[in-house]
GROMACS .gro file of C-alpha atoms in nm:
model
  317
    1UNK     CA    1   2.560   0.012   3.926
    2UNK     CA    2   2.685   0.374   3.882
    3UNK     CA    3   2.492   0.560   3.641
    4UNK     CA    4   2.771   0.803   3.383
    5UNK     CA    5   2.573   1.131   3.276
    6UNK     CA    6   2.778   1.284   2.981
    7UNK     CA    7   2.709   1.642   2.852
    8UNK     CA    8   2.589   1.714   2.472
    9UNK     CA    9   3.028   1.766   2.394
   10UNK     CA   10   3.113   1.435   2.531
   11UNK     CA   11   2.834   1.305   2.336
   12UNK     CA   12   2.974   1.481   2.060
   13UNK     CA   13   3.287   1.393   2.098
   14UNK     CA   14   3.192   1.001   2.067
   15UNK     CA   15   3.002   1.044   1.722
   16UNK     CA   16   3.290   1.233   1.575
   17UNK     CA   17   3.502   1.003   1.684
   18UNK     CA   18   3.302   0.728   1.576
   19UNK     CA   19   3.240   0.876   1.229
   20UNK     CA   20   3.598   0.938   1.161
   21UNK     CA   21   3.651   0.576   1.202
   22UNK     CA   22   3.373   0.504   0.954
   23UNK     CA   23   3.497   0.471   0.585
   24UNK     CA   24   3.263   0.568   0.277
   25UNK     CA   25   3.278   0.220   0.184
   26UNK     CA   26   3.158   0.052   0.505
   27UNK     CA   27   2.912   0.325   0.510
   28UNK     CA   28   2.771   0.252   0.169
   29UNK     CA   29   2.763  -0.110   0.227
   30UNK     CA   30   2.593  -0.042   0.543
   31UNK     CA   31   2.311   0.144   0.420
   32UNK     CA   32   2.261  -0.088   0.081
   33UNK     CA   33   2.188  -0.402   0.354
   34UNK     CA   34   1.926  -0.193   0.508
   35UNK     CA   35   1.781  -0.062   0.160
   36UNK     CA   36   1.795  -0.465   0.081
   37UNK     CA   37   1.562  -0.541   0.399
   38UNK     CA   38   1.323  -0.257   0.294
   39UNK     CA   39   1.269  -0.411  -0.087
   40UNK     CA   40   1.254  -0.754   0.035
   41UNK     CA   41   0.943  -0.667   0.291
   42UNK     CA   42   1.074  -0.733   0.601
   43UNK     CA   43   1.024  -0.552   0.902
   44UNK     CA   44   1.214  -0.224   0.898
   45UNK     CA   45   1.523  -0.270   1.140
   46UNK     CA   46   1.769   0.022   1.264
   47UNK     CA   47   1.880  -0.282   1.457
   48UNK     CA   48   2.147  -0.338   1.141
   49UNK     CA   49   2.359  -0.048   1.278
   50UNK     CA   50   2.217   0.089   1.594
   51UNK     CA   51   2.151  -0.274   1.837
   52UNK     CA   52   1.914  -0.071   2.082
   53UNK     CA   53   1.665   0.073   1.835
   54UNK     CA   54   1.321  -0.112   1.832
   55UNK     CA   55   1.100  -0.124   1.501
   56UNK     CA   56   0.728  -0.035   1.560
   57UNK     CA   57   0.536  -0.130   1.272
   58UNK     CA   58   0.632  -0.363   1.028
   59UNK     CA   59   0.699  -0.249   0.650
   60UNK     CA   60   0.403  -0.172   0.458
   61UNK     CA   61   0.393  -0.288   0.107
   62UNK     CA   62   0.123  -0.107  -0.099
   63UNK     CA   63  -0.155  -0.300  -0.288
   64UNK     CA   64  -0.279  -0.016  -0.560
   65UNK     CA   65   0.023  -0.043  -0.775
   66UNK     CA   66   0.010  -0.407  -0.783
   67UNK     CA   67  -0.371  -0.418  -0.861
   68UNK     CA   68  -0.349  -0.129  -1.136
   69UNK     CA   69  -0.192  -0.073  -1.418
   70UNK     CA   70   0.130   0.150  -1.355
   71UNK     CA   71   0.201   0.427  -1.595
   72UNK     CA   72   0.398   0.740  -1.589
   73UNK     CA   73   0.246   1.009  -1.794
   74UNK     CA   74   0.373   1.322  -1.954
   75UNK     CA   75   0.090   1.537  -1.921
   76UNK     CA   76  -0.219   1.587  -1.704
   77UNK     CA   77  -0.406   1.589  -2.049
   78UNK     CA   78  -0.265   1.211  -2.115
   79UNK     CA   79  -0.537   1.053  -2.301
   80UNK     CA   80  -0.631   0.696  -2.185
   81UNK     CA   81  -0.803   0.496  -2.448
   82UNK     CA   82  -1.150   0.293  -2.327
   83UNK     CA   83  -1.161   0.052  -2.570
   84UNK     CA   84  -1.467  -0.040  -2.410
   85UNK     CA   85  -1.875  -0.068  -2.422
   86UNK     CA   86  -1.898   0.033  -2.094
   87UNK     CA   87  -2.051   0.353  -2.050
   88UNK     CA   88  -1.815   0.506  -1.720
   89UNK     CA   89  -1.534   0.492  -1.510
   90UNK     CA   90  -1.409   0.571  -1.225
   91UNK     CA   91  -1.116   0.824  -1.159
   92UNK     CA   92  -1.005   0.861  -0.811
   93UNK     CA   93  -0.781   1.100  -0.634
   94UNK     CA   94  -0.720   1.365  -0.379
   95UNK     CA   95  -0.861   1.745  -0.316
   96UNK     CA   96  -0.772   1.926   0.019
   97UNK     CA   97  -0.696   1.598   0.205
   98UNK     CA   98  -0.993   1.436   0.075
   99UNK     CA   99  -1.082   1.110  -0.171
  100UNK     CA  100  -1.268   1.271  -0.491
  101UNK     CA  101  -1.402   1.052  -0.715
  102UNK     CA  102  -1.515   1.160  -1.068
  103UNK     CA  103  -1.769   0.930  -1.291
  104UNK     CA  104  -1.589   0.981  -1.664
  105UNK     CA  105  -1.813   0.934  -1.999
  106UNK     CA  106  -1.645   0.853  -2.328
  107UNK     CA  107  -1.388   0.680  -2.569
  108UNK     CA  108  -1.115   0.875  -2.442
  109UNK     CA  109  -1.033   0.935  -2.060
  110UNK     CA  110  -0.853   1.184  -1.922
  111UNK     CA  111  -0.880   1.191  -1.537
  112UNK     CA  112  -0.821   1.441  -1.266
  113UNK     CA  113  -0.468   1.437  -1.121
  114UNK     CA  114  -0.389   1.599  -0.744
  115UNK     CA  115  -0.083   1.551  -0.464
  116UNK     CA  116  -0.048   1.288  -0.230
  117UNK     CA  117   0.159   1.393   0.106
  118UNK     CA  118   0.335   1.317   0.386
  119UNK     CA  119   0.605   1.485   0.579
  120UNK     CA  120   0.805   1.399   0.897
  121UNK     CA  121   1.053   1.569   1.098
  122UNK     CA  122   1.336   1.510   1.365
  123UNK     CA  123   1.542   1.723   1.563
  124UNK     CA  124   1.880   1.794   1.453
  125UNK     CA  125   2.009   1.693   1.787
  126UNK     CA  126   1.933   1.323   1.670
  127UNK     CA  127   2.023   1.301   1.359
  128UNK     CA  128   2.385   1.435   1.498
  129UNK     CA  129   2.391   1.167   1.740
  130UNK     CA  130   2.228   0.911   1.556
  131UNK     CA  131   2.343   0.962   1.168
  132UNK     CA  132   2.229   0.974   0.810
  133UNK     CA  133   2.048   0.635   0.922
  134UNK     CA  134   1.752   0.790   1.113
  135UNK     CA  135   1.731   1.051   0.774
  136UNK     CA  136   1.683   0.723   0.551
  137UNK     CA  137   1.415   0.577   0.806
  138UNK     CA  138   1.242   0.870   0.829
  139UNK     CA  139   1.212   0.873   0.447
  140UNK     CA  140   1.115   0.515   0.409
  141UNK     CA  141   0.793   0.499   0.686
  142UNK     CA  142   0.710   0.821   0.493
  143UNK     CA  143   0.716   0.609   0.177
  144UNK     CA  144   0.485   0.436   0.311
  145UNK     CA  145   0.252   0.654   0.456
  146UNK     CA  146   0.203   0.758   0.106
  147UNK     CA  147   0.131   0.430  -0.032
  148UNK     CA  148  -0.142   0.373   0.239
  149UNK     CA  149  -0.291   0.710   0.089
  150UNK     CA  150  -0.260   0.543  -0.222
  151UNK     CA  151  -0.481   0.223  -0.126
  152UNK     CA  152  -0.740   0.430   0.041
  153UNK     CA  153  -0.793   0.566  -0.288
  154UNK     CA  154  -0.817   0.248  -0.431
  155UNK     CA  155  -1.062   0.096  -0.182
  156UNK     CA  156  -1.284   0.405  -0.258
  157UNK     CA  157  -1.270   0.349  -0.605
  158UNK     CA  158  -1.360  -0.042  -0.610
  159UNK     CA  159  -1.663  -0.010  -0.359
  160UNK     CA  160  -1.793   0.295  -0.631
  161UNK     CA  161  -1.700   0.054  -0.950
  162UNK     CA  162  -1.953  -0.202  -0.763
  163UNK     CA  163  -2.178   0.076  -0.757
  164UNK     CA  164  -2.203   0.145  -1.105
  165UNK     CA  165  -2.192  -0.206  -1.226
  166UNK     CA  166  -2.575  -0.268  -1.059
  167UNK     CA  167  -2.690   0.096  -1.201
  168UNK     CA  168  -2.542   0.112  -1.534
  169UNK     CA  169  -2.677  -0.280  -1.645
  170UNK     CA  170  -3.001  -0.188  -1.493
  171UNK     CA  171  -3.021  -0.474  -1.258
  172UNK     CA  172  -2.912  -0.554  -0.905
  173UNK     CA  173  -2.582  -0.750  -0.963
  174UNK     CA  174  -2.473  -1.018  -0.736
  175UNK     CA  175  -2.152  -0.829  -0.701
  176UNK     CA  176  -2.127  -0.736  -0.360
  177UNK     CA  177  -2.209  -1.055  -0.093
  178UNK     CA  178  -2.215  -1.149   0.326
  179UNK     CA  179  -2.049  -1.449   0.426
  180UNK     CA  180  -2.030  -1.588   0.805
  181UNK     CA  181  -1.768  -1.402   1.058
  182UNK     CA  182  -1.518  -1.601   0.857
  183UNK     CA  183  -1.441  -1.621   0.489
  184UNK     CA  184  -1.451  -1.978   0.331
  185UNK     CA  185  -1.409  -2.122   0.048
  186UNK     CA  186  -1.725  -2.082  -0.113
  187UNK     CA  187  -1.644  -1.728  -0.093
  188UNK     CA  188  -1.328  -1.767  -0.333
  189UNK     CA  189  -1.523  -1.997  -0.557
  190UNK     CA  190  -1.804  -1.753  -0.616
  191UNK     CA  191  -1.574  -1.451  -0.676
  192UNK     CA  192  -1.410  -1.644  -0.925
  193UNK     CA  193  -1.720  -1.743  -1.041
  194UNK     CA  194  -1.849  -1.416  -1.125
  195UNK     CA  195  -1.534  -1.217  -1.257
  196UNK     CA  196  -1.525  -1.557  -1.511
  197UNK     CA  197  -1.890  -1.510  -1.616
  198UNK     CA  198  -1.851  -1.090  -1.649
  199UNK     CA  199  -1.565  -1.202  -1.880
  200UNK     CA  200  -1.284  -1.121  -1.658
  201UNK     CA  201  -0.964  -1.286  -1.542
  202UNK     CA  202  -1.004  -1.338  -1.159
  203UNK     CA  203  -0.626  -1.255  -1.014
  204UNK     CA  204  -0.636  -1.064  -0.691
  205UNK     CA  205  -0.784  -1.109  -0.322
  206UNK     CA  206  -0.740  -0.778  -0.136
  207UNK     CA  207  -0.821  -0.837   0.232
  208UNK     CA  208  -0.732  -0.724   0.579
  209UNK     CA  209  -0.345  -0.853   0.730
  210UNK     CA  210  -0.579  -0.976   1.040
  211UNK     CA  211  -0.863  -1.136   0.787
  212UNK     CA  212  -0.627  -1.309   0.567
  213UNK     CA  213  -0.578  -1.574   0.900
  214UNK     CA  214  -0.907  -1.718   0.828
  215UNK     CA  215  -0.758  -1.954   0.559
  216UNK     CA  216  -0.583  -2.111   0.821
  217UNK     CA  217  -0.917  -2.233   1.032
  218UNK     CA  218  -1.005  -2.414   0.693
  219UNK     CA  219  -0.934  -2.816   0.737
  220UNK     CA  220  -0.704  -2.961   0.535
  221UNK     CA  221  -0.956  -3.097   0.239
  222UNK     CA  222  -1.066  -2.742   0.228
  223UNK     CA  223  -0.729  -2.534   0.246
  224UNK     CA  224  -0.469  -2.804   0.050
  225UNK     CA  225  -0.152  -2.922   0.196
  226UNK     CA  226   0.034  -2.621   0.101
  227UNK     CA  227  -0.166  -2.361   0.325
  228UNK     CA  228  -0.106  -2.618   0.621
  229UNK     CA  229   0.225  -2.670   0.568
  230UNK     CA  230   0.299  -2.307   0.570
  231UNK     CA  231   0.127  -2.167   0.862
  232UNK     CA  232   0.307  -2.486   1.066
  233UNK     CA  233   0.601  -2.361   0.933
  234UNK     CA  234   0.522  -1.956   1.018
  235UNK     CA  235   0.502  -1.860   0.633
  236UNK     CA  236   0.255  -1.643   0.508
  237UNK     CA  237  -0.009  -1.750   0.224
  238UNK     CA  238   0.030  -1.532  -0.064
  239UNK     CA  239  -0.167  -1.759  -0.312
  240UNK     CA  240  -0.484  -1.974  -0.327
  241UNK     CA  241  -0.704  -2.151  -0.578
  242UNK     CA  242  -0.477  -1.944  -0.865
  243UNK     CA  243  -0.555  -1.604  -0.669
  244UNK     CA  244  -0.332  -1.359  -0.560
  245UNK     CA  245  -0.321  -1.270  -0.205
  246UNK     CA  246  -0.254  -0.874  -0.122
  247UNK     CA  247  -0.340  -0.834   0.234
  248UNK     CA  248  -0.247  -0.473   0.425
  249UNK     CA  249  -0.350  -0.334   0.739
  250UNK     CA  250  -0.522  -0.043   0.518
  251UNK     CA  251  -0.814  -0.296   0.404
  252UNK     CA  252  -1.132  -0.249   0.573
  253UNK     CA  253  -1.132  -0.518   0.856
  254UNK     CA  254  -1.410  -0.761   0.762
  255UNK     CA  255  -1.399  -0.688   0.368
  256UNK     CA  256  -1.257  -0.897   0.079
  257UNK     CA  257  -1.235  -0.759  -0.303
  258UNK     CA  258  -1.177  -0.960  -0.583
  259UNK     CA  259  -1.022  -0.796  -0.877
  260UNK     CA  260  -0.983  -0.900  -1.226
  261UNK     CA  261  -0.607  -0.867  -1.326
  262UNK     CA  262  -0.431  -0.518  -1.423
  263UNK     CA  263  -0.520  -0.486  -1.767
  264UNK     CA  264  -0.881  -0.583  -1.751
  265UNK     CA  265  -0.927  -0.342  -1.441
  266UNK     CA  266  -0.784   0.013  -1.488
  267UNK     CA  267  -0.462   0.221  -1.471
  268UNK     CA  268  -0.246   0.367  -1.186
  269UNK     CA  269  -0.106   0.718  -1.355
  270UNK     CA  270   0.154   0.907  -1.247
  271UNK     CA  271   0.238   1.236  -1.326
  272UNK     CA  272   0.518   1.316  -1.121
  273UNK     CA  273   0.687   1.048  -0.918
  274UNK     CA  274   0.775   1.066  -0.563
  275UNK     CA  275   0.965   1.380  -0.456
  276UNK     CA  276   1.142   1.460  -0.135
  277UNK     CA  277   1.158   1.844  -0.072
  278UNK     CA  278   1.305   2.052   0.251
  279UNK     CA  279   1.043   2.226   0.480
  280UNK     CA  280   1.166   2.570   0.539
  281UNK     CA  281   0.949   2.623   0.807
  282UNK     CA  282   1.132   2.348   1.049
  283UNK     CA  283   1.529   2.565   1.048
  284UNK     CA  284   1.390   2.765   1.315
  285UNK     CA  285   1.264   2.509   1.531
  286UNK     CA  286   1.596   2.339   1.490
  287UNK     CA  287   1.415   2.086   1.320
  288UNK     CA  288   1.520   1.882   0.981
  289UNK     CA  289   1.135   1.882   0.808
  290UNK     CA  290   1.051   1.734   0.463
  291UNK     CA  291   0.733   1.708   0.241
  292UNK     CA  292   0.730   1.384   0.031
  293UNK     CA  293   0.465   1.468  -0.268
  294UNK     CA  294   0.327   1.281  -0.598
  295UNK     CA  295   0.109   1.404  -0.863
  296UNK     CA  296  -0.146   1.116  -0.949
  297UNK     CA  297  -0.476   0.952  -1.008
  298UNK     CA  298  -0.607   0.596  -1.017
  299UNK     CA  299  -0.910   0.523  -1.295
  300UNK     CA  300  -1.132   0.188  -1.285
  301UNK     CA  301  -1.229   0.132  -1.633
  302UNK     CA  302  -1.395  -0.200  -1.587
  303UNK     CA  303  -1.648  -0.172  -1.278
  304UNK     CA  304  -1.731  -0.541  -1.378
  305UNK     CA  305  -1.397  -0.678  -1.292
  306UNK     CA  306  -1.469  -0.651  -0.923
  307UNK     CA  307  -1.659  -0.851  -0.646
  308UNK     CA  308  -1.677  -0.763  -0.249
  309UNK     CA  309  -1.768  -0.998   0.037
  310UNK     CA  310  -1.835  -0.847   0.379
  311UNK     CA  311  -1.856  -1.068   0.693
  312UNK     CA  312  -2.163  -1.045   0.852
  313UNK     CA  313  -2.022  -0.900   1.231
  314UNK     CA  314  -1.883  -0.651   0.976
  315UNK     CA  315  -2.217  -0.601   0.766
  316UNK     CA  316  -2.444  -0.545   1.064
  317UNK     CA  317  -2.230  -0.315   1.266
   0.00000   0.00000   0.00000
């Protein structure tokens, strides 16, 4: 088969033709069905208006936001209420690239806030051949890059609430347990068991995209009708026993939390939301660069509201 080599004109020359042809409002409609796929958690796909392009990595859906309590905050010197016998909590966020946590004392909390970042680049070159479609991808996986930041905060933050809740009641809690190289269902009972008796509301299992597979070696009696009938049919298990399942490959592989629900546990706070800025520092590398930044912090008010089971392959590395 003879190979065509065009030069960078011809090339050119074909986008400009095909983006004269293109209309605003086939464009628009073009680029809300992708925004659709993104919000309804499917794998990201340039495949809607480029048929070559592969998708890596499948979308990431963050876990903090849905485990804390979301608010967006005026001031860095917002004032959260305790409300609360509990003598600390945990604020979490970043310094110089790296998780901070600060132990907080008092009625009144006001935790530390820092930036959360991420930035990507392409070269001009593609986005002129490819379009404003590899500009919105770009965005997007860095979207998510920040919400993996965000968990990682999280995960530090739970694993120093279990911390505190053995050292502040003076006793060694049964907070933090081994199970075999597979969770079971004892496992779920027990976490229920203690978020119930520390006066809590059991609601969330936060566990590994690979772990979260081990429901599926339960027998039926163990696991219900509904878990078999959706991994025969391919689905994925997003509840069990009246628990939440929020499963991301940013968990620790071997490690489940249990969390009590949003307003028992502590607050997600935002200062200032997601912005997208230009890199000035990429124009003479013929480069389109941007930094996507958020001010924020999470706090754990109630260390008792959380429970941790490691597998044992996991414990004894």
């Amino acid at each position: 088969m003879d190979t065509k080599v065009l030069t960078g004109r011809q090339l050119a020359e074909i986008h400009a033709k095909h983006k004269a042809a293109e209309t605003p409002a086939s464009r628009s409609e073009r680029i809300a069905r992708i925004n659709r796929e993104y919000r309804q958690g499917g794998s990201l796909r340039l495949a809607a208006t480029q048929s070559e392009a592969i998708t890596v990595y499948s979308f990431y859906e963050g876990i903090s936001r849905r485990v804390l309590r979301e608010e967006i905050v005026d001031s860095i010197a917002h004032v959260f209420p305790a409300l609360t016998t509990l003598p600390q909590a945990v604020a979490m966020s970043y310094a110089n690239g790296q998780v901070t946590i600060q132990h907080i004392k008092g009625d009144a909390i006001i935790p530390h806030y820092d930036w959360v970042s991420a930035e990507w680049e392409i070269n001009r070159g593609d986005e002129a051949l490819i379009g404003q479609e590899l500009l919105d991808y770009a965005q997007t996986i860095t979207g998510q890059q920040i919400a993996k930041k965000e968990d990682l905060l999280l995960y530090a933050g739970l694993d120093q609430a279990l911390s505190l809740a053995s050292s502040e009641d003076g006793f060694t809690d049964n907070n933090v347990v081994t199970t075999n190289q597979y969770f079971q269902l004892n496992d779920w009972v027990n976490g229920q068991r203690y978020l119930k008796a520390k006066q809590t509301d059991p609601t969330n299992a936060i566990m590994n995209a690979g772990d979260m597979y081990d429901l599926y070696r339960w027998d039926i009696s163990t696991a219900g009708l509904e878990v078999r009938d959706a991994m025969s049919a391919g689905q994925k298990v997003t509840q069990f026993g009246g628990i939440t399942i929020l499963s991301g490959v940013t968990v620790p592989v071997g490690v489940m939390y249990m969390t009590a629900s949003q307003d028992q546990l502590g607050w997600f706070a935002s200062r200032y939301g997601l912005q997208m800025e230009d890199d000035p520092s990429g124009v003479s590398k013929m480069k389109i660069r941007k930094i996507a930044s958020e001010l924020i912090s999470e706090v754990i008010l109630n260390y008792r509201g959380v429970y941790k089971v490691t597998k044992s392959n996991v414990a004894s590395a």
